[in-house]
C-alpha positions as MATLAB code, in Angstrom:
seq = 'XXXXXXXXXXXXXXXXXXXXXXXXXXXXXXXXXXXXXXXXXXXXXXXXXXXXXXXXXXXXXXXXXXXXXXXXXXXXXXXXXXXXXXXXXXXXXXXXXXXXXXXXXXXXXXXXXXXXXXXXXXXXXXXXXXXXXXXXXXXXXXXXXXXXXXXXXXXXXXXXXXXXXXXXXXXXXXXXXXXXXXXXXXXXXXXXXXXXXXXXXXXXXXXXXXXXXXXXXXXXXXXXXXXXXXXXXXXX';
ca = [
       0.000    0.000    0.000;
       3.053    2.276    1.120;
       4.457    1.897   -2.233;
       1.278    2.914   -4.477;
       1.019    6.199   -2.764;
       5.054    7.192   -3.364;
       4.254    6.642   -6.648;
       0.997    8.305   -6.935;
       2.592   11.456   -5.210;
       6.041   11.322   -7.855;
       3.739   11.528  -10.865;
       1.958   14.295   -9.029;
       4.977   16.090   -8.700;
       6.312   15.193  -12.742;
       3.223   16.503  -14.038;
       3.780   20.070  -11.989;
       6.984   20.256  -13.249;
       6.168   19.713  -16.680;
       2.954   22.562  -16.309;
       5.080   25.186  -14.885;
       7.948   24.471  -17.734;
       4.800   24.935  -20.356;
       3.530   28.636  -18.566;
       7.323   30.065  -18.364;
       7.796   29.095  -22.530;
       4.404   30.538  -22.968;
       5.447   33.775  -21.189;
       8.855   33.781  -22.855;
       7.470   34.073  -26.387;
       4.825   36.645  -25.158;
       7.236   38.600  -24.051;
       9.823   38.870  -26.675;
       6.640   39.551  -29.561;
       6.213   43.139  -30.132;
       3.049   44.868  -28.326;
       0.153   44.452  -31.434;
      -1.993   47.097  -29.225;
       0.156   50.124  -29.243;
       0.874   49.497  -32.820;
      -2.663   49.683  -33.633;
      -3.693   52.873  -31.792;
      -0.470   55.130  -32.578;
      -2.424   57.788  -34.542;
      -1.268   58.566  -38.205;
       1.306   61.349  -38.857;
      -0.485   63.836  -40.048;
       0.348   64.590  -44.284;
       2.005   67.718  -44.766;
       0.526   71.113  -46.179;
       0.863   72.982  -49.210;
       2.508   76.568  -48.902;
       0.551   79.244  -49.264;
       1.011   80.893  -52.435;
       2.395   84.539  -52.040;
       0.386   87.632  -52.191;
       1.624   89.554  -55.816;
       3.263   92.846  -54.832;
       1.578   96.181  -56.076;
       3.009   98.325  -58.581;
       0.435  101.059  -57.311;
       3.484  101.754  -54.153;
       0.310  100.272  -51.280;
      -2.639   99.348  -50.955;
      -3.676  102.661  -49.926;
      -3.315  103.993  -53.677;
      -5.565  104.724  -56.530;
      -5.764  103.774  -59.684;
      -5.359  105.976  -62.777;
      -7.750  105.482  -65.114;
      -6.288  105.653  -68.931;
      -9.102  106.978  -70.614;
      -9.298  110.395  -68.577;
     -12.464  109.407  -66.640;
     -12.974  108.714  -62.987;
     -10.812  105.673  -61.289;
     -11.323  103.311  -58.689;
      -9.265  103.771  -55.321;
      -7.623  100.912  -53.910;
      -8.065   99.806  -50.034;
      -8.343  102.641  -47.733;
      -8.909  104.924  -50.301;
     -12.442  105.593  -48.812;
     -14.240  105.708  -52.211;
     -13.396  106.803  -56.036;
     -10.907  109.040  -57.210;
     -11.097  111.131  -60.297;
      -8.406  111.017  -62.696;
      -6.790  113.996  -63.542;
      -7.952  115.446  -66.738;
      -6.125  117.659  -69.368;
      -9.058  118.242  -71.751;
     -10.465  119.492  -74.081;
     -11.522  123.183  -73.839;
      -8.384  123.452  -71.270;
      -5.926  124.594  -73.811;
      -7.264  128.917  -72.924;
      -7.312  130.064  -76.207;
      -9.975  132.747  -76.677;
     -13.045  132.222  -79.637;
     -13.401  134.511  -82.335;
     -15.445  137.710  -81.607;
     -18.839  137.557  -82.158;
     -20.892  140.189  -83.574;
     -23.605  140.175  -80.689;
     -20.425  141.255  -78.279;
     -18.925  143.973  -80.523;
     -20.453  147.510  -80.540;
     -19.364  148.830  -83.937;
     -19.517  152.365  -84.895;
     -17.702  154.307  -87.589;
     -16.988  158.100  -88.134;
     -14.869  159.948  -90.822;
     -11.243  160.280  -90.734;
     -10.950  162.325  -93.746;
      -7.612  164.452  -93.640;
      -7.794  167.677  -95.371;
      -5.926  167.905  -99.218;
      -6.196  164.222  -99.141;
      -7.281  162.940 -102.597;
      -9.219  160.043 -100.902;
     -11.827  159.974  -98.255;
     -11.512  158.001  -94.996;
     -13.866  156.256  -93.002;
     -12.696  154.350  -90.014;
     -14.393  151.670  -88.148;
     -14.208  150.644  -84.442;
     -15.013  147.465  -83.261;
     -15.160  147.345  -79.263;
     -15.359  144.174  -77.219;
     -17.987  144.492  -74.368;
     -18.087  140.273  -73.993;
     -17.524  138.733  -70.537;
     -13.991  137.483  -72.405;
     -11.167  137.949  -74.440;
     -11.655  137.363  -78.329;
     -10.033  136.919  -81.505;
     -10.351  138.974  -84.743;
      -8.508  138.099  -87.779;
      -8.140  139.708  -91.418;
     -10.634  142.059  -92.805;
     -14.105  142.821  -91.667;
     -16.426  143.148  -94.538;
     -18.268  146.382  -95.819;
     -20.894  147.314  -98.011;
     -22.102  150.627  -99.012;
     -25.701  151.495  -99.713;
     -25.995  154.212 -102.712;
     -29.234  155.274 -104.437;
     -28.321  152.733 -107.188;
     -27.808  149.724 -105.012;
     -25.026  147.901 -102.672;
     -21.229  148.191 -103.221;
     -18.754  146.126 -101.688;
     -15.734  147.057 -100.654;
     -12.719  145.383 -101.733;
      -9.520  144.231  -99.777;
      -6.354  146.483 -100.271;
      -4.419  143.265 -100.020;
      -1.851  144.420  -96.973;
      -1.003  141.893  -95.247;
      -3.507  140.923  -92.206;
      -3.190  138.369  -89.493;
      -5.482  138.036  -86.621;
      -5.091  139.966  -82.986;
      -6.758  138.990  -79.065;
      -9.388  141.904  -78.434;
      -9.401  141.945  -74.833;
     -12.681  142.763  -72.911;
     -13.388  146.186  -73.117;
     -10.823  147.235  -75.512;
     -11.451  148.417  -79.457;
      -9.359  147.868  -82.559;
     -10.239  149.904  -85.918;
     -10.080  149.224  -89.307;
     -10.194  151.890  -92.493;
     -12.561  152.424  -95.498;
     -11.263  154.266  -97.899;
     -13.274  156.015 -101.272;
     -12.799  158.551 -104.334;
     -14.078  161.945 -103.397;
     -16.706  163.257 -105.964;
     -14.353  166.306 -106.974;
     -16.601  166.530 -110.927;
     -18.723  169.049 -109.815;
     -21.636  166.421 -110.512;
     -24.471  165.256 -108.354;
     -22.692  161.791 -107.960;
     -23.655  158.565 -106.371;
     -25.219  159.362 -103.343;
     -24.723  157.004 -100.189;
     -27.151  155.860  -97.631;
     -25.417  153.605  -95.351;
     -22.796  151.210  -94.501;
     -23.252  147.994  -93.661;
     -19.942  146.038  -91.428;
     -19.779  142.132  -91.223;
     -17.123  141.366  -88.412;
     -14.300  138.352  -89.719;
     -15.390  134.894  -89.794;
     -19.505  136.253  -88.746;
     -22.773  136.483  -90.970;
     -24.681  138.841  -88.776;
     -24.275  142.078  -90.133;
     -24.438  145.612  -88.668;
     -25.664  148.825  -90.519;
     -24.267  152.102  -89.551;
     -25.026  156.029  -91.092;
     -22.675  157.059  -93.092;
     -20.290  159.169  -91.779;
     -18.079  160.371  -95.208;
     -19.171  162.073  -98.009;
     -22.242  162.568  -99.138;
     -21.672  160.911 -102.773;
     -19.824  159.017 -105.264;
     -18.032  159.955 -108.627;
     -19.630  158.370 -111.208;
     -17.374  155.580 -112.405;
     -17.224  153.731 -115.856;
     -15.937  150.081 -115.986;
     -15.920  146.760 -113.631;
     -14.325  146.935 -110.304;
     -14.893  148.951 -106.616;
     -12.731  152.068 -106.047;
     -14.115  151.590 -102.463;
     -11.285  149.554 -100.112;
     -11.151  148.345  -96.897;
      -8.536  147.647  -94.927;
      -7.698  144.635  -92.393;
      -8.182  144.571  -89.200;
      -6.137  147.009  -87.053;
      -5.274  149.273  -89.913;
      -6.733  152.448  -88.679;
      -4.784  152.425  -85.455;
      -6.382  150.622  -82.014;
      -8.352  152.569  -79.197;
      -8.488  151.948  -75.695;
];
């Protein structure tokens, strides 16, 4: 009896042997394997941006600036600029220069300027700017006489004329010159005297101031003449 239980209590103690040699492999391996878990739940690295493309630099020096717009009109102001901005302009009726004179702003009046033992007779006209501006005047004026038989017109004398600023309030003259009727005869007797101011077609008509009449004349042609503009001397 002795003997069965020394051997029942030797295979008890081979078979605990052989367990616990089983468990401390087990743990070995387990421990030298590399921890799954962590592996699992270490969060991605994160992929990296794009830069953010620069900002273009202004030409306009700020952002403060405004821009110029090309066609003379009104341009836009950039930031900060608190609204529009108006271009600069350079145009058009800028340039100062004074319009021609207008008949409507030129009181025109005429009176002779006959000097005795002169063979001819002398009319001059004055031409006085009472516009709000400065005008122009250039070359001859033109003039017609009335007569019992009809109009004359005057022709140029041909010396050379340009053109001349009247300034407000100031007069320039011009002269008329005509045969005297020396023949003892009744002549060609005048009535008036009409004055078209350069570069107009409103007329003015004025009394004659000269001589009563006209020589008779045979042939084509005017032995009336006028004179350009400024050729009687200038008033004040």
């Amino acid at each position: 009896m002795r003997v069965h239980k020394l051997s029942f209590a030797a295979l008890a103690v081979a078979a605990g042997l052989s367990l616990t040699a089983c468990q401390n492999g087990d743990d070995g391996a387990a421990q030298g394997a590399p921890p799954a878990a962590a592996t699992a739940s270490s969060p991605s690295a994160p992929a990296p941006s794009a830069p953010a493309p620069s900002a273009p630099a202004s030409s306009g020096g700020g952002s403060g600036s405004a821009g110029t717009d090309q066609s003379g009109g009104k341009a836009t102001g950039g930031a900060g600029s608190g609204g529009k901005a108006t271009a600069a302009g350079t145009g058009g009726g800028g340039s100062g220069k004074a319009d021609k004179c207008r008949t409507d702003d030129l009181t025109i009046t005429a009176m002779d300027a006959t000097v005795g033992g002169d063979a001819e007779g002398t009319v001059a006209v004055t031409l006085k700017n009472h516009g709000s501006g400065d005008c122009v005047l250039a070359e001859y004026a033109g003039v017609d006489l009335k007569t019992a038989s009809g109009s004359l017109s005057a022709q140029r004398t041909g010396e050379k004329a340009g053109s001349s600023t009247l300034k407000k309030a100031t007069s320039v003259s011009f002269g008329i010159t005509y045969p005297l009727n020396t023949s003892g005869g009744s002549g060609v007797r005048i009535t008036g005297l009409v004055v078209t101011p350069p570069g107009e077609t409103k007329s003015v008509s004025l009394a004659w101031p000269g001589a009563a009449t006209l020589p008779v004349t045979e042939g084509s042609g005017s032995a009336v003449k006028v004179g350009p503009i400024g050729s009687a001397g200038q008033g004040g």
